[in-house]
Amino acid sequence: MPDRDPPLLLILGGTADAAGLARRLAAERPEIEVLTSLAGRVRDPKPLPGRVRIGGFGGAEGLADFLRQNRVALVVDATHPFAARISANARAACDAVGVPRLQIRRPEWPRHPDDRWIETDTTEEAARRLPATGNRAFLTVGIGELAPFADLPDVWCLVRVVDPPAAPLLAGPHLALAARGPFAEADDTALMRDHRIDVLVTKHAGGNATYGKIAAARKLGIPVLMIRRPPAEPGDTATPEAAMAWIAEKLENKAGRCPDPQGVAAPLTP
Ligand SMILES: NC(=O)c1ccc[n+]([C@@H]2O[C@H](COP(=O)([O-])OP(=O)(O)OC[C@H]3O[C@@H](n4cnc5c(N)ncnc54)[C@H](OP(=O)(O)O)[C@@H]3O)[C@@H](O)[C@H]2O)c1
């Protein structure tokens, strides 16, 4: 099947990296049609340049159908490093359909000698170790990962989430704080001091937008339960900065192929 003309690039998004890439493509490569896909977890996502679709695809097979039906030329998986399911689906779907795929991997946070990190393999392990580490925790693991912390004895939690929650987040004592990054070090230092936080719980996300809490914990001498990342999917990976070069190279390789004469700004299916 011929590619669309202009070529359609699918960004699997939901991160600052994905939004940054969509902005760069709009500014530097306006000839590429960009579609960002969001899972729909955030109530009121920030506006993005290009087209946006919201909601799951229906597993790897659903994503493969989507790629075929819309003649997607390239996929950039710019999802969060902990969004392992969609990344696995993207790999399976792209392999099945023969669409080149790049997974963006932002660098991990460097570990400073004064950092007091306790690394764990899972969120469950972090929750198990929490009561022995502190009494007043700052939980920044995302609303989908709170179950292991639901009812910890003797630990008060400040829980930062994106949207104001409709129901209590934990059975145990806590305060919900709805806020959207990026978060500055000075603000996170003040927040942790005001709430007398003595332990931070976080995923090892990397990136600048949420580094403030890491620097704040170091400054305050607070231990950090740091949940390690799942491994990247096999295949091409790049830092956010290097993604533009990968896109340029892949589109050049495709340039010799016959474009679709009727494919201009074709509607998406489904
Ligand atoms: N996990 C985190 O800590 C975190 C933090 C910040 C932002 N996010 C963003 O939030 C979204 C959901 O994260 P998650 O950890 O729940 O993902 P996940 O566990 O890897 O994915 C669960 C399911 O959600 C759907 N999905 C996920 N990302 C999607 C996307 N960009 N477009 C369309 N469907 C998507 C897929 O449904 P179908 O199988 O039906 O296609 C996927 O199977 C991701 O896009 C991620 O970038 C996640």
Coordinates of C-alpha atoms and ligand atoms in Angstrom, one line a residue:
M1 CA 0.0 0.0 0.0
P2 CA 1.4 3.5 -0.9
D3 CA 2.4 5.9 1.9
R4 CA 0.3 9.0 2.5
D5 CA 1.6 12.2 1.1
P6 CA 2.3 14.1 3.3
P7 CA 3.7 11.2 5.4
L8 CA 1.8 10.6 8.6
L9 CA 4.0 10.4 11.8
L10 CA 2.3 8.9 14.9
I11 CA 3.6 10.1 18.3
L12 CA 2.6 8.0 21.2
G13 CA 2.4 10.7 23.8
G14 CA 1.4 11.8 27.2
T15 CA 4.7 13.3 28.2
A16 CA 6.6 16.6 28.0
D17 CA 9.0 14.8 25.5
A18 CA 6.1 14.0 23.2
A19 CA 4.7 17.6 23.3
G20 CA 8.2 19.0 22.7
L21 CA 8.7 16.8 19.7
A22 CA 5.3 17.7 18.2
R23 CA 6.2 21.4 18.7
R24 CA 9.6 20.9 17.0
L25 CA 8.1 19.1 14.1
A26 CA 5.5 21.8 13.6
A27 CA 8.2 24.5 13.6
E28 CA 10.9 22.7 11.6
R29 CA 9.2 20.0 9.5
P30 CA 5.8 21.4 8.6
E31 CA 5.6 19.1 5.6
I32 CA 5.1 16.1 7.9
E33 CA 1.6 15.4 9.2
V34 CA 1.8 14.7 12.9
L35 CA -0.7 12.9 15.0
T36 CA -0.3 12.6 18.7
S37 CA -2.1 9.8 20.5
L38 CA -3.0 10.3 24.2
A39 CA -4.3 7.6 26.5
G40 CA -6.9 9.9 28.0
R41 CA -5.7 9.7 31.6
V42 CA -5.6 13.5 32.1
R43 CA -8.9 15.4 32.1
D44 CA -7.8 18.5 30.3
P45 CA -4.6 17.9 28.3
K46 CA -2.6 20.9 27.3
P47 CA -3.1 21.9 23.6
L48 CA -0.7 20.3 21.1
P49 CA 0.3 21.3 17.6
G50 CA -0.9 18.9 14.9
R51 CA -3.7 16.4 15.2
V52 CA -4.6 14.6 18.4
R53 CA -6.5 11.4 19.1
I54 CA -7.5 10.2 22.6
G55 CA -8.0 6.7 23.9
G56 CA -6.6 3.2 23.6
F57 CA -6.2 1.3 20.4
G58 CA -7.4 -2.1 21.7
G59 CA -4.0 -3.8 22.3
A60 CA -1.2 -4.5 19.9
E61 CA -3.7 -5.8 17.3
G62 CA -5.8 -2.7 17.4
L63 CA -2.7 -0.5 17.1
A64 CA -1.6 -2.6 14.1
D65 CA -5.0 -2.1 12.4
F66 CA -4.7 1.6 13.1
L67 CA -1.3 1.8 11.5
R68 CA -2.5 -0.1 8.4
Q69 CA -5.7 1.7 8.0
N70 CA -4.1 5.2 8.3
R71 CA -1.0 4.2 6.4
V72 CA 1.2 5.5 9.2
A73 CA 4.8 6.0 7.9
L74 CA 6.7 6.2 11.3
V75 CA 5.9 5.8 15.0
V76 CA 7.7 7.6 17.7
D77 CA 7.0 6.1 21.1
A78 CA 7.5 9.1 23.4
T79 CA 5.4 7.6 26.2
H80 CA 6.6 7.7 29.8
P81 CA 9.5 5.3 30.7
F82 CA 7.1 3.4 33.0
A83 CA 4.3 3.0 30.4
A84 CA 5.5 -0.4 29.6
R85 CA 2.4 -1.9 28.1
I86 CA 1.9 0.6 25.3
S87 CA 5.6 0.4 24.4
A88 CA 5.4 -3.4 24.1
N89 CA 2.2 -3.0 22.0
A90 CA 3.9 -0.4 19.8
R91 CA 6.8 -2.8 19.2
A92 CA 4.6 -5.7 18.3
A93 CA 2.3 -3.6 16.1
C94 CA 5.1 -1.9 14.2
D95 CA 6.9 -5.2 13.7
A96 CA 3.7 -6.8 12.4
V97 CA 3.0 -4.0 9.9
G98 CA 6.6 -3.1 9.0
V99 CA 6.5 0.5 10.3
P100 CA 9.8 2.0 11.6
R101 CA 9.6 2.8 15.4
L102 CA 11.7 4.9 17.7
Q103 CA 11.4 4.7 21.5
I104 CA 12.4 7.9 23.2
R105 CA 14.4 7.3 26.4
R106 CA 15.2 10.4 28.4
P107 CA 18.5 10.0 30.3
E108 CA 18.1 8.8 33.9
W109 CA 18.8 11.3 36.7
P110 CA 22.5 11.4 37.7
R111 CA 23.1 10.2 41.2
H112 CA 24.8 12.9 43.3
P113 CA 27.1 11.7 46.2
D114 CA 24.8 13.4 48.7
D115 CA 21.6 11.7 47.3
R116 CA 20.1 9.2 49.8
W117 CA 18.5 6.9 47.3
I118 CA 17.0 3.5 48.2
E119 CA 16.4 1.8 44.9
T120 CA 13.6 -0.7 44.5
D121 CA 12.5 -2.9 41.6
T122 CA 8.8 -2.3 41.9
T123 CA 6.2 0.1 43.4
E124 CA 5.1 -2.7 45.7
E125 CA 8.7 -3.0 47.1
A126 CA 8.8 0.8 47.7
A127 CA 5.5 0.6 49.6
R128 CA 6.8 -2.4 51.7
R129 CA 10.0 -0.4 52.6
L130 CA 8.2 2.9 53.3
P131 CA 7.2 2.4 56.9
A132 CA 10.8 1.6 57.9
T133 CA 12.1 4.7 56.0
G134 CA 9.9 7.5 57.2
N135 CA 6.6 8.7 58.8
R136 CA 5.6 11.5 56.4
A137 CA 5.9 10.6 52.8
F138 CA 5.7 12.6 49.6
L139 CA 4.2 10.2 47.1
T140 CA 4.8 11.1 43.4
V141 CA 4.2 7.7 41.7
G142 CA 1.1 8.7 39.7
I143 CA -2.6 8.0 40.4
G144 CA -2.5 4.6 38.8
E145 CA 0.2 3.2 41.2
L146 CA -1.3 4.1 44.6
A147 CA -2.8 0.7 45.5
P148 CA 0.3 -0.6 47.3
F149 CA 0.2 2.5 49.5
A150 CA -3.5 2.3 50.2
D151 CA -3.4 1.5 53.9
L152 CA 0.1 1.8 55.4
P153 CA 0.3 1.9 59.2
D154 CA 1.8 5.0 60.7
V155 CA 2.7 6.8 57.5
W156 CA 1.0 10.1 56.5
C157 CA 1.2 10.8 52.8
L158 CA 1.2 13.9 50.7
V159 CA 0.0 12.5 47.3
R160 CA 0.7 14.6 44.2
V161 CA -1.6 13.9 41.2
V162 CA -2.5 15.7 38.0
D163 CA -6.2 16.1 38.4
P164 CA -8.2 16.8 41.6
P165 CA -9.4 13.4 42.7
A166 CA -13.1 12.7 42.9
A167 CA -12.7 10.3 45.9
P168 CA -10.1 9.7 48.6
L169 CA -6.9 8.4 47.1
L170 CA -5.8 6.3 50.1
A171 CA -7.6 4.6 53.0
G172 CA -4.8 5.8 55.3
P173 CA -4.1 9.4 56.4
H174 CA -3.1 11.6 53.5
L175 CA -3.5 14.9 51.7
A176 CA -4.1 15.0 47.9
L177 CA -2.4 17.8 46.0
A178 CA -3.4 18.3 42.4
A179 CA -0.7 20.0 40.4
R180 CA 0.8 19.8 36.9
G181 CA 4.6 20.0 36.2
P182 CA 7.1 21.2 35.6
F183 CA 8.0 21.6 39.2
A184 CA 10.8 23.9 40.4
E185 CA 13.3 22.9 43.0
A186 CA 12.5 25.9 45.2
D187 CA 8.8 25.1 45.2
D188 CA 9.3 21.5 46.0
T189 CA 11.8 22.3 48.7
A190 CA 9.2 24.6 50.3
L191 CA 6.4 22.1 49.9
M192 CA 8.4 19.3 51.5
R193 CA 9.5 21.5 54.3
D194 CA 6.0 22.9 55.0
H195 CA 4.6 19.3 55.2
R196 CA 7.6 18.1 57.3
I197 CA 8.2 15.3 54.7
D198 CA 10.8 12.8 55.8
V199 CA 10.8 10.5 52.7
L200 CA 10.1 10.9 49.0
V201 CA 8.7 8.1 46.9
T202 CA 9.2 8.4 43.1
K203 CA 9.7 6.5 39.9
H204 CA 13.0 7.0 38.2
A205 CA 11.4 9.0 35.4
G206 CA 14.4 11.2 34.4
G207 CA 14.0 14.5 32.7
N208 CA 14.0 18.1 33.9
A209 CA 10.3 18.6 34.5
T210 CA 10.2 16.6 37.8
Y211 CA 13.8 16.8 38.9
G212 CA 13.0 19.6 41.4
K213 CA 11.9 17.1 44.0
I214 CA 15.1 15.0 43.7
A215 CA 17.2 18.1 44.2
A216 CA 15.0 19.2 47.0
A217 CA 15.3 15.9 48.8
R218 CA 19.0 16.1 48.6
K219 CA 19.1 19.6 49.9
L220 CA 16.8 18.6 52.9
G221 CA 18.8 15.4 53.5
I222 CA 15.7 13.3 52.9
P223 CA 15.8 9.6 51.7
V224 CA 14.3 8.8 48.4
L225 CA 12.6 5.4 47.6
M226 CA 13.5 5.3 43.9
I227 CA 11.6 2.8 41.8
R228 CA 13.8 1.5 38.9
R229 CA 12.6 1.8 35.3
P230 CA 11.5 -1.2 33.3
P231 CA 13.8 -2.0 30.4
A232 CA 13.3 -0.3 27.1
E233 CA 11.8 -2.4 24.3
P234 CA 14.4 -3.8 21.9
G235 CA 14.8 -1.6 18.8
D236 CA 15.8 2.0 18.0
T237 CA 16.1 4.3 21.0
A238 CA 17.1 7.9 21.2
T239 CA 17.2 10.8 23.6
P240 CA 14.4 13.4 23.0
E241 CA 17.0 15.7 21.2
A242 CA 18.1 13.0 18.8
A243 CA 14.6 12.0 17.6
M244 CA 14.5 14.7 14.8
A245 CA 17.6 13.1 13.2
W246 CA 16.0 9.6 13.3
I247 CA 12.8 10.9 11.7
A248 CA 14.7 12.7 8.9
E249 CA 16.8 9.6 8.2
K250 CA 13.7 7.3 8.0
L251 CA 11.7 9.6 5.8
E252 CA 14.7 10.0 3.5
N253 CA 14.8 6.2 3.1
K254 CA 11.1 6.2 2.3
A255 CA 11.4 9.1 -0.2
G256 CA 12.0 6.8 -3.2
R257 CA 8.6 5.1 -2.6
C258 CA 5.4 6.1 -4.5
P259 CA 3.3 8.6 -2.5
D260 CA -0.5 8.4 -2.4
P261 CA -1.9 11.0 -4.9
Q262 CA -5.2 11.3 -2.9
G263 CA -3.7 11.0 0.5
V264 CA -3.5 14.7 1.4
A265 CA -4.8 15.3 4.9
A266 CA -6.9 12.2 4.7
P267 CA -9.3 11.6 7.6
L268 CA -8.2 9.2 10.3
T269 CA -9.7 5.7 10.6
P270 CA -11.4 4.8 12.8
Ligands
LIG1 N1 3.1 5.5 33.8 C1 3.4 6.7 34.2 O1 4.0 6.8 35.3 C2 3.1 7.9 33.4 C3 3.5 9.1 33.8 C4 3.3 10.3 33.0 C5 2.6 10.1 31.8 N2 2.1 8.8 31.5 C6 1.4 8.7 30.2 O2 0.1 8.2 30.5 C7 -0.3 7.3 29.5 C8 -0.8 6.0 30.2 O3 0.3 5.5 31.0 P1 0.2 4.0 31.5 O4 1.4 3.8 32.4 O5 -1.1 3.8 32.1 O6 0.3 3.2 30.2 P2 0.4 1.6 29.9 O7 0.2 0.8 31.2 O8 1.7 1.3 29.2 O9 -0.7 1.4 28.9 C9 -2.0 0.9 29.2 C10 -2.9 1.0 28.1 O10 -3.3 2.4 27.9 C11 -3.4 2.7 26.5 N3 -2.4 3.8 26.2 C12 -1.3 4.1 26.9 N4 -0.6 5.1 26.3 C13 -1.4 5.4 25.2 C14 -1.2 6.4 24.2 N5 -0.2 7.4 24.3 N6 -2.2 6.5 23.3 C15 -3.2 5.6 23.2 N7 -3.4 4.7 24.2 C16 -2.5 4.6 25.1 C17 -3.2 1.4 25.8 O11 -4.5 0.9 25.6 P3 -4.8 -0.1 24.4 O12 -4.1 -1.4 24.7 O13 -6.3 -0.2 24.4 O14 -4.2 0.5 23.1 C18 -2.3 0.6 26.7 O15 -2.4 -0.8 26.6 C19 0.9 7.0 28.6 O16 0.6 7.6 27.4 C20 2.1 7.7 29.3 O17 2.9 8.4 28.4 C21 2.4 7.7 32.2

